[in-house]
Coordinates of C-alpha atoms and ligand atoms in Angstrom, one line a residue:
X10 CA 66.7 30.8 134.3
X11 CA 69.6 29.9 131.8
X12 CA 69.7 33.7 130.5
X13 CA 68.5 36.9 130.5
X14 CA 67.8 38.6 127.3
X15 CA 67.5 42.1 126.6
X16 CA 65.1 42.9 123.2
X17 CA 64.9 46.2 122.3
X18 CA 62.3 47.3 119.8
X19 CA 59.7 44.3 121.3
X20 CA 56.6 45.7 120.5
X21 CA 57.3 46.6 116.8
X22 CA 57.0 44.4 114.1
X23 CA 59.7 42.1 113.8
X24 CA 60.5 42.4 117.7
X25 CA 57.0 40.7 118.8
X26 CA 57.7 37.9 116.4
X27 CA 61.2 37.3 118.3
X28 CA 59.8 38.3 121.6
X29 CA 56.6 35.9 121.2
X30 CA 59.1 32.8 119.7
X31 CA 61.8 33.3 122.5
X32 CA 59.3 33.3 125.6
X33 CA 57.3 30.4 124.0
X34 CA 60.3 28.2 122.6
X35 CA 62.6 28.8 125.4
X36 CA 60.4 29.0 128.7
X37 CA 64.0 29.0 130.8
X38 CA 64.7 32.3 129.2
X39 CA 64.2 35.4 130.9
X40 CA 63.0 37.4 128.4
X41 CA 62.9 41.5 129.1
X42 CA 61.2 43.5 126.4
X43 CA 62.4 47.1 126.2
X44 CA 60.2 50.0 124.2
X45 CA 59.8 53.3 123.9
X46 CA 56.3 52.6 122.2
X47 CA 56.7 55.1 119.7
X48 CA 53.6 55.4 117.2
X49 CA 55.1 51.9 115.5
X50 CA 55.4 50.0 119.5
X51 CA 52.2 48.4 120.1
X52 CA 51.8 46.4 123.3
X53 CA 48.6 44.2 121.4
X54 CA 50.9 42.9 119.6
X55 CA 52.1 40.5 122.3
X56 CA 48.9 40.4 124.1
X57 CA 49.5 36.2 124.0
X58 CA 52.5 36.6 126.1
X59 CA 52.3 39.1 128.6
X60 CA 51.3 37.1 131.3
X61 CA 54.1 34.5 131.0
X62 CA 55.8 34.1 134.0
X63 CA 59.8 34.3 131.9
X64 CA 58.5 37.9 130.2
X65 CA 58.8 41.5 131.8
X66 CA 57.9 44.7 129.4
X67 CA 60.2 47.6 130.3
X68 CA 59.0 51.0 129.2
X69 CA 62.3 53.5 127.9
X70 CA 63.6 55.2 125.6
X71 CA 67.4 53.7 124.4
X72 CA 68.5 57.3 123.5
X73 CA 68.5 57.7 127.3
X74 CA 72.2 56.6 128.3
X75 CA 71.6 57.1 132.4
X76 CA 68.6 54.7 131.8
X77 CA 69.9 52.3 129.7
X78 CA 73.2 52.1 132.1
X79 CA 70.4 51.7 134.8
X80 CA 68.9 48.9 133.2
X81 CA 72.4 47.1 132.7
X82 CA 73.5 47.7 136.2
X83 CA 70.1 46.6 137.7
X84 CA 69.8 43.2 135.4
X85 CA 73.0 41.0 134.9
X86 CA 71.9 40.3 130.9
X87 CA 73.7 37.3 129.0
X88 CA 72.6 39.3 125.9
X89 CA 71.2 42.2 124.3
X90 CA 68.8 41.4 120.7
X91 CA 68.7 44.8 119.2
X92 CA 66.0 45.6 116.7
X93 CA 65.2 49.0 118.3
X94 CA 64.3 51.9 115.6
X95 CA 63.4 54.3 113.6
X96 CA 62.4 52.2 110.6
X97 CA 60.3 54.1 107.7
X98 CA 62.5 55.2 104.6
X99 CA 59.8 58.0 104.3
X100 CA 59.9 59.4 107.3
X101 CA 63.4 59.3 107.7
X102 CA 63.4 61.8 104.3
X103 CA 61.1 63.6 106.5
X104 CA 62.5 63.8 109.9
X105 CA 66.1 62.5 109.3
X106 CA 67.5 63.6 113.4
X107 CA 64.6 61.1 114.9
X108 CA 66.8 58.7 113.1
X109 CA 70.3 59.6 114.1
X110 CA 69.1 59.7 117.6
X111 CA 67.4 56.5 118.1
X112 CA 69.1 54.2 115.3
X113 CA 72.9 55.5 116.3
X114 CA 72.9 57.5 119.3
X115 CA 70.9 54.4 120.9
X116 CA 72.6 52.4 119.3
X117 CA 75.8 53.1 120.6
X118 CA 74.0 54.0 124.2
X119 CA 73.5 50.1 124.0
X120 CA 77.3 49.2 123.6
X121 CA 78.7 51.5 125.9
X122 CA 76.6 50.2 128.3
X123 CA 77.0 46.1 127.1
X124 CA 81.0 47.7 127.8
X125 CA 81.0 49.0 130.7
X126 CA 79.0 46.0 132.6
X127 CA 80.1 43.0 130.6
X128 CA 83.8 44.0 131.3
X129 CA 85.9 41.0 131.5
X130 CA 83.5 38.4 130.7
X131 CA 82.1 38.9 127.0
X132 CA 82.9 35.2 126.1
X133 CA 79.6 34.3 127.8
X134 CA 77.7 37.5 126.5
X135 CA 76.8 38.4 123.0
X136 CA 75.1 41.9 121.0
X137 CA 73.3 40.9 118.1
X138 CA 72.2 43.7 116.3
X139 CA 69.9 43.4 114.3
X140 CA 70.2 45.2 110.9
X141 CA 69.1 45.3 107.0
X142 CA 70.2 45.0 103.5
X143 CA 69.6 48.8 102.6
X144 CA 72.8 49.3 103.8
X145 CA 74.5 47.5 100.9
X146 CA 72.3 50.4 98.8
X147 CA 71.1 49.8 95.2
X148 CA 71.1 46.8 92.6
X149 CA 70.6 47.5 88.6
X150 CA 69.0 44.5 86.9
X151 CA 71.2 42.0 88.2
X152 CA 73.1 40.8 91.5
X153 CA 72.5 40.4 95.0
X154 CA 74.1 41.5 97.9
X155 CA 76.4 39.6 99.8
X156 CA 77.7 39.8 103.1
X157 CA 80.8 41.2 101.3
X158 CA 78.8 44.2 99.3
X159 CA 80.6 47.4 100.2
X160 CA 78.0 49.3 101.8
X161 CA 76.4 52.4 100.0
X162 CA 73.3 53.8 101.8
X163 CA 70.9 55.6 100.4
X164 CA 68.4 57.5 102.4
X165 CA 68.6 58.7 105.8
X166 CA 67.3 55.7 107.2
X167 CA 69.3 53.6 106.1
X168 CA 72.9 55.8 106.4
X169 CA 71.4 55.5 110.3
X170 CA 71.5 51.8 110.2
X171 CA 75.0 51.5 108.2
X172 CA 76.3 53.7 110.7
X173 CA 74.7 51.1 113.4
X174 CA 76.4 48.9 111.8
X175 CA 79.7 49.8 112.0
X176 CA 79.6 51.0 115.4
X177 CA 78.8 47.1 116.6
X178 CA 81.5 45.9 114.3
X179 CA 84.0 48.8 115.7
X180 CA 83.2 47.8 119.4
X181 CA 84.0 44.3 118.1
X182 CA 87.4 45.0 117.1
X183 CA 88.4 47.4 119.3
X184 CA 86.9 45.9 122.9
X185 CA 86.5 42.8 121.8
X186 CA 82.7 42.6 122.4
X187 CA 81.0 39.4 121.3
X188 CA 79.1 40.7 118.4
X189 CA 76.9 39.3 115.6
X190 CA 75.0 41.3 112.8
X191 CA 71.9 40.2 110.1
X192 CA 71.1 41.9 107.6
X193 CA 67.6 41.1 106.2
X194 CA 65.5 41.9 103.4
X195 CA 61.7 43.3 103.1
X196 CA 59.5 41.3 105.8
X197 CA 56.1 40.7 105.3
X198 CA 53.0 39.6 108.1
X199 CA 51.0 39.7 110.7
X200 CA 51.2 42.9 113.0
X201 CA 53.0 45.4 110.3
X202 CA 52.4 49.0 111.0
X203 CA 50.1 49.9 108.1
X204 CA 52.2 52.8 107.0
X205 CA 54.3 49.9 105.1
X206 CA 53.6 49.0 101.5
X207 CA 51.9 45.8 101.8
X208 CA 49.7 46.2 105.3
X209 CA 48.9 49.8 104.0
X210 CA 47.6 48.1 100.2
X211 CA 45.7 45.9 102.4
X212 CA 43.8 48.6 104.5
X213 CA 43.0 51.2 101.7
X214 CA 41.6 47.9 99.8
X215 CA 39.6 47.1 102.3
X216 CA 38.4 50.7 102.8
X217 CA 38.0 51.4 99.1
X218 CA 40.9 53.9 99.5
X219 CA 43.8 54.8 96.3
X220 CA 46.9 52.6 96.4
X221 CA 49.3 54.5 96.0
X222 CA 52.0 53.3 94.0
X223 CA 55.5 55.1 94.1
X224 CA 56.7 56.5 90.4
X225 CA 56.2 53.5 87.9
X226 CA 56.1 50.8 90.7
X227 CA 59.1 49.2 89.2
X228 CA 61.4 49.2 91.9
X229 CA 62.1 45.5 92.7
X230 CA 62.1 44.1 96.6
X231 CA 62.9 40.7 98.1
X232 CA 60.2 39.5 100.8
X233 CA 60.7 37.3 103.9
X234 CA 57.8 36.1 106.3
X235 CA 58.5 38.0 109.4
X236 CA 58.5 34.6 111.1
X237 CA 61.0 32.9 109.0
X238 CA 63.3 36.0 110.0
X239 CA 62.5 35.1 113.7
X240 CA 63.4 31.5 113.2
X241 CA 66.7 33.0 111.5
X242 CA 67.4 35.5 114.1
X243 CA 67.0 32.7 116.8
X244 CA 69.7 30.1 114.7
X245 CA 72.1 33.4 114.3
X246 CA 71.8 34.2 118.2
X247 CA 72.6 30.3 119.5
X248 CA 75.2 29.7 116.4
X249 CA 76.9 32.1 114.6
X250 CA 80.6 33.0 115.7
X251 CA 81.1 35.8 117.0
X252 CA 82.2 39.0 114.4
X253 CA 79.9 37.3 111.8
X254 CA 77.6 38.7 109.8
X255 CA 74.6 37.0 108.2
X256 CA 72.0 38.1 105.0
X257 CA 69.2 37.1 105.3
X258 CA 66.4 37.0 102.5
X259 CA 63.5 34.9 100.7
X260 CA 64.8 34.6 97.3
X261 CA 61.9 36.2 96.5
X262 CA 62.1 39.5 94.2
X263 CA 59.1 41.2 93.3
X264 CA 58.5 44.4 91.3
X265 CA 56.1 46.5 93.2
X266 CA 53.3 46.9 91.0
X267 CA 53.5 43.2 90.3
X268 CA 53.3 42.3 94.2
X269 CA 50.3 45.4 94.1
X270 CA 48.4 43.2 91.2
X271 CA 48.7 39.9 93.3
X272 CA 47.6 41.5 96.7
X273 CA 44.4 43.2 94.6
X274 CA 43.5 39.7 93.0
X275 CA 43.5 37.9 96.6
X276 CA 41.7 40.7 97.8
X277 CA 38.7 40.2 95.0
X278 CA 38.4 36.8 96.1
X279 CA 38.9 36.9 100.0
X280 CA 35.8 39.8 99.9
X281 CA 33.9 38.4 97.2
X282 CA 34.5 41.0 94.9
X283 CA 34.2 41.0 90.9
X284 CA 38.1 40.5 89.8
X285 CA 39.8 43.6 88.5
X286 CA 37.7 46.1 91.5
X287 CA 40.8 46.3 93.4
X288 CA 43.2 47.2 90.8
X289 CA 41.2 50.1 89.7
X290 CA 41.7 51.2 93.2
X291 CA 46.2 51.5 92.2
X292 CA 46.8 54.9 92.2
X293 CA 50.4 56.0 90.5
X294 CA 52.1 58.9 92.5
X295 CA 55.3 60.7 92.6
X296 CA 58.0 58.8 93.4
X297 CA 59.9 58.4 96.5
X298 CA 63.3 60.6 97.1
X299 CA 66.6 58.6 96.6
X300 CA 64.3 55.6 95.7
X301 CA 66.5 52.4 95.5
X302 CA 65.7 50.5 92.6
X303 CA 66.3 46.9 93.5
X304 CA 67.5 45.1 96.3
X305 CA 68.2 40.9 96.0
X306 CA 69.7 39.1 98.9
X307 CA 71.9 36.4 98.5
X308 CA 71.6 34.3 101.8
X309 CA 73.6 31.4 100.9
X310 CA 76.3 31.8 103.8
X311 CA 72.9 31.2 106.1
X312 CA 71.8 28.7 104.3
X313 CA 74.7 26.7 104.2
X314 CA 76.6 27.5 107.4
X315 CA 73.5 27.2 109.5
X316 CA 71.2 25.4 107.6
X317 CA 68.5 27.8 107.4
X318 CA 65.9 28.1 104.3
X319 CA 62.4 30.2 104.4
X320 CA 59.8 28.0 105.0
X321 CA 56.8 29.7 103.2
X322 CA 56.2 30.2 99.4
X323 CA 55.0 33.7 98.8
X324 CA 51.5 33.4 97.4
X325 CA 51.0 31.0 100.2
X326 CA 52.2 33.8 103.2
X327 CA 50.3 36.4 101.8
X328 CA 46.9 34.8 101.8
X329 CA 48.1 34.3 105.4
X330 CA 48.8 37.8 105.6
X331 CA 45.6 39.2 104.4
X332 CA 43.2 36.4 106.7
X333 CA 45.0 37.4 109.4
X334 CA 44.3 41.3 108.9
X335 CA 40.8 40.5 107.6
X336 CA 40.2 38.8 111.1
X337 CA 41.9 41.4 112.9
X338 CA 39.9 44.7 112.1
X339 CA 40.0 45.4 115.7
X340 CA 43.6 45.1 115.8
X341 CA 44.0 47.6 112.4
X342 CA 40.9 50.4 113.8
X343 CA 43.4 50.8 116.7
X344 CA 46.6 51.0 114.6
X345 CA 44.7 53.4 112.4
X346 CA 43.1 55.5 115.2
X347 CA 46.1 55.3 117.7
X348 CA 43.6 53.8 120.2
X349 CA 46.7 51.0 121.2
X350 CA 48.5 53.7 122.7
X351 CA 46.9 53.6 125.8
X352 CA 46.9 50.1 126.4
X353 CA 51.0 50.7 128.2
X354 CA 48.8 53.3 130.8
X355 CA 45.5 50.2 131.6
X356 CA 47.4 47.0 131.5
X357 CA 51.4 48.1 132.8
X358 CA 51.6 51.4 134.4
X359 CA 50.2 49.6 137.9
X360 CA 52.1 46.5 137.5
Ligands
NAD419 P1 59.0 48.9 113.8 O1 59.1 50.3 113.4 O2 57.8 48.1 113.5 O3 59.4 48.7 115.3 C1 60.4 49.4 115.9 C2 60.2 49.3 117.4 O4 61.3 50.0 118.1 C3 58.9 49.9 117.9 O5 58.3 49.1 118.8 C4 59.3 51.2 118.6 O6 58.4 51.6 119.6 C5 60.7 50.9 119.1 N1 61.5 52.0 119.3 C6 61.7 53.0 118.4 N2 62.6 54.0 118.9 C7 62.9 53.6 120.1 C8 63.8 54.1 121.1 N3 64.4 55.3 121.0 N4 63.9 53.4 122.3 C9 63.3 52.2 122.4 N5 62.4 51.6 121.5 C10 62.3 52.3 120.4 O7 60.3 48.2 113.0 P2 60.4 46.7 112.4 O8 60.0 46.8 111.0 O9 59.9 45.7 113.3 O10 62.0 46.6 112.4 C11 62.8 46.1 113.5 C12 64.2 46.1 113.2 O11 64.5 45.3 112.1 C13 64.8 47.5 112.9 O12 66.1 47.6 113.4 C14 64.9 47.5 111.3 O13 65.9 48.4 110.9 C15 65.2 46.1 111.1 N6 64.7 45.5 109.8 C16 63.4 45.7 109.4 C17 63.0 45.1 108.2 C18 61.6 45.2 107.7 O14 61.3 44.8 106.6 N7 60.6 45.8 108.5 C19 63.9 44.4 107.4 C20 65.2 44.3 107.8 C21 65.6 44.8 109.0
DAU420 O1 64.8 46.1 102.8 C1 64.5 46.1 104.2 C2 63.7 47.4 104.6 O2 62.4 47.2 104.0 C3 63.6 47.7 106.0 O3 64.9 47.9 106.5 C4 62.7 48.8 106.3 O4 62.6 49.1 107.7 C5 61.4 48.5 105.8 O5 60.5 49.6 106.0 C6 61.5 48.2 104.3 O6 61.8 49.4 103.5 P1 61.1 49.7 102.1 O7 61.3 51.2 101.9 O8 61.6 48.8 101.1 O9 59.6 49.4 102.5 P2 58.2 50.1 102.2 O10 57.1 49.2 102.6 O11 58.2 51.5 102.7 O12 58.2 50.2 100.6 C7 58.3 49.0 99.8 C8 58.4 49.4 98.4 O13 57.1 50.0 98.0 C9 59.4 50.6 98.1 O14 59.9 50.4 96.8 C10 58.5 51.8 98.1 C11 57.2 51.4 97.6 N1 56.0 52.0 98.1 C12 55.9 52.1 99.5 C13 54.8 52.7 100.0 C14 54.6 52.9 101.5 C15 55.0 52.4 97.3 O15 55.0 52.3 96.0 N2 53.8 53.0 97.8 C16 53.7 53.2 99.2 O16 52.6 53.7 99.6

């Protein structure tokens, strides 16, 4: 094995498209996938991999500082792909501690720990941390953030994640820990916990349920395919210099009712409905607390330093999106009945 890799936050959205591209792409990786499989870790996800011989699951919690300094004494890692969280804005205006713990505390559990047994040789180690562009805050009409935007967060999440943030880059410049940082915009996909915008439109159109549409559904977001963010995080992770930070984003800005409108029309068609049933579904409700208007990212440093562009149109990657949860009811009955939460105690606990 050339290296050992520590992924926190595996079996979450984003983490099982990095987990499932780095044990596929790089079968001389050793790839260990720690979770605390909160309500959003869900070990179906990765069903595909778990049985490769270069992939071990590791049930914990990263709050935990004696077991995370367990972890780094028991396995010599080469480097630690952090994507571990708390990661729903509303929830974080509802339980804002959950966040603190988990998205700093365990945050900085992770350095101390990358610190104390990494001492003396982080030239051949690296943190990447993997972050997002709510940090930067709010845009009016017009902008984007750069990786230069002075940071201004907004809601509870994401003051968690700024504060992340500047605790990797303060272990940087004070230990001199080989650090990297991305900071990405909306994701869109396969496997998104349908408490999100986009999986949760899908779901309630499916089911005939309201959309529920925050204020006037004119806040503006910027949407990657989860797997181009994979593909991004794995260019970052073998190239980037270490200190940098990269944004990362689709170019791809989309008022929410708009998005709304286009999801209900692909629905019609991929159900056989009359077009117009599923608008009449979009329900208008009060809005969201501290609600950022717009976020744009500007990922030219990416695209010209590492030569990475996203590789799916939008329209395009959510048709995708919607096939793949229309095939995968089973997959969203669980989610939506918390069925998968067992699946840690039948396929793991014995191993
Ligand atoms: P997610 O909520 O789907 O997954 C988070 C994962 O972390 C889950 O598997 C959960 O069980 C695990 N986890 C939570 N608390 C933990 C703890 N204390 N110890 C160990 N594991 C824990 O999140 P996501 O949308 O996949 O986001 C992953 C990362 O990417 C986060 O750091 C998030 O801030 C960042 N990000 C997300 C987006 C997005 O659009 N979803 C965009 C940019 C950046
Ligand atoms: O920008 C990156 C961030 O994107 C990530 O860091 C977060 O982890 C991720 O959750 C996401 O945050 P948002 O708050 O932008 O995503 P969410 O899907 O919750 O909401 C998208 C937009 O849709 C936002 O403007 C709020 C609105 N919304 C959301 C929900 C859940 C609605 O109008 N109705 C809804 O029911």
């Amino acid at each position: 094995m050339t290296k050992k890799i520590l992924i926190t936050g595996g079996a979450g959205f984003i983490g099982s498209h990095v987990v499932r591209r780095f044990v596929k792409k790089y079968p001389d990786y050793s790839i260990f996938n720690l979770d605390k499989l909160t309500y959003a870790g869900n070990l179906l996800n990765l069903t595909d991999v778990e049985d490769a011989a270069n992939y071990k699951f590791v049930k914990g919690d990263i709050v935990e500082a004696e077991f995370i300094n367990d972890l780094f004494r028991t396995h010599d890692f080469d480097a630690v792909i952090h994507l571990a969280a708390e990661s729903h804005v509303d929830r974080s205006i509802a339980s804002p501690m959950d966040f603190v713990m988990t998205n700093v505390i365990g945050t900085v559990n992770l350095l101390n720990a990358a610190r104390e047994y990494w001492k003396g040789a982080y030239d051949k180690k690296r943190f990447y941390h993997v972050s997002t562009d709510e940090v930067y805050g709010a845009l009016g009409e017009t902008g984007m953030f750069t990786e230069s935007t002075s940071y201004d967060p907004h809601s509870p999440y994401s003051a968690s994640k700024a504060s992340s943030d500047h605790f990797v880059r303060a272990y940087h410049d004070t230990y001199g820990l080989d650090v990297v940082i991305s900071n990405c915009s909306n994701n869109y996909g396969s496997h998104h916990f349908p408490e999100k915008l986009i999986p949760l439109a899908i779901n309630n159109i499916k089911n005939n349920k309201p959309v529920p549409v925050y204020g006037k559904g004119e806040n503006v977001r910027d949407w990657l395919w989860v797997e181009d963010h994979a593909r991004a995080i794995d260019v970052i992770f073998h190239e980037a210099k270490t200190g940098e930070t990269y944004n990362i984003g689709g170019h791809n800005e989309w008022k929410n009712i708009d998005l709304i409108k286009l999801l209900c029309g692909i629905m019609d068609e991929k159900l056989g409905r009359e077009a117009g049933t599923s608008e009449k579904l979009i329900t208008y409700v009060t809005d969201r607390a501290g609600h950022d208007l717009r976020y744009a990212i500007d990922s030219s440093k990416l695209q010209q330093k590492l030569g990475w562009v996203p590789s799916l149109q939008f329209e395009e990657g959510l048709k995708k999106t919607v096939d793949w949860y229309l095939e995968n009811e089973k997959w969203l009955d669980d989610v939506t009945s918390f069925n998968y939460q067992s699946y840690y105690e039948k396929q793991y606990a014995e191993r």
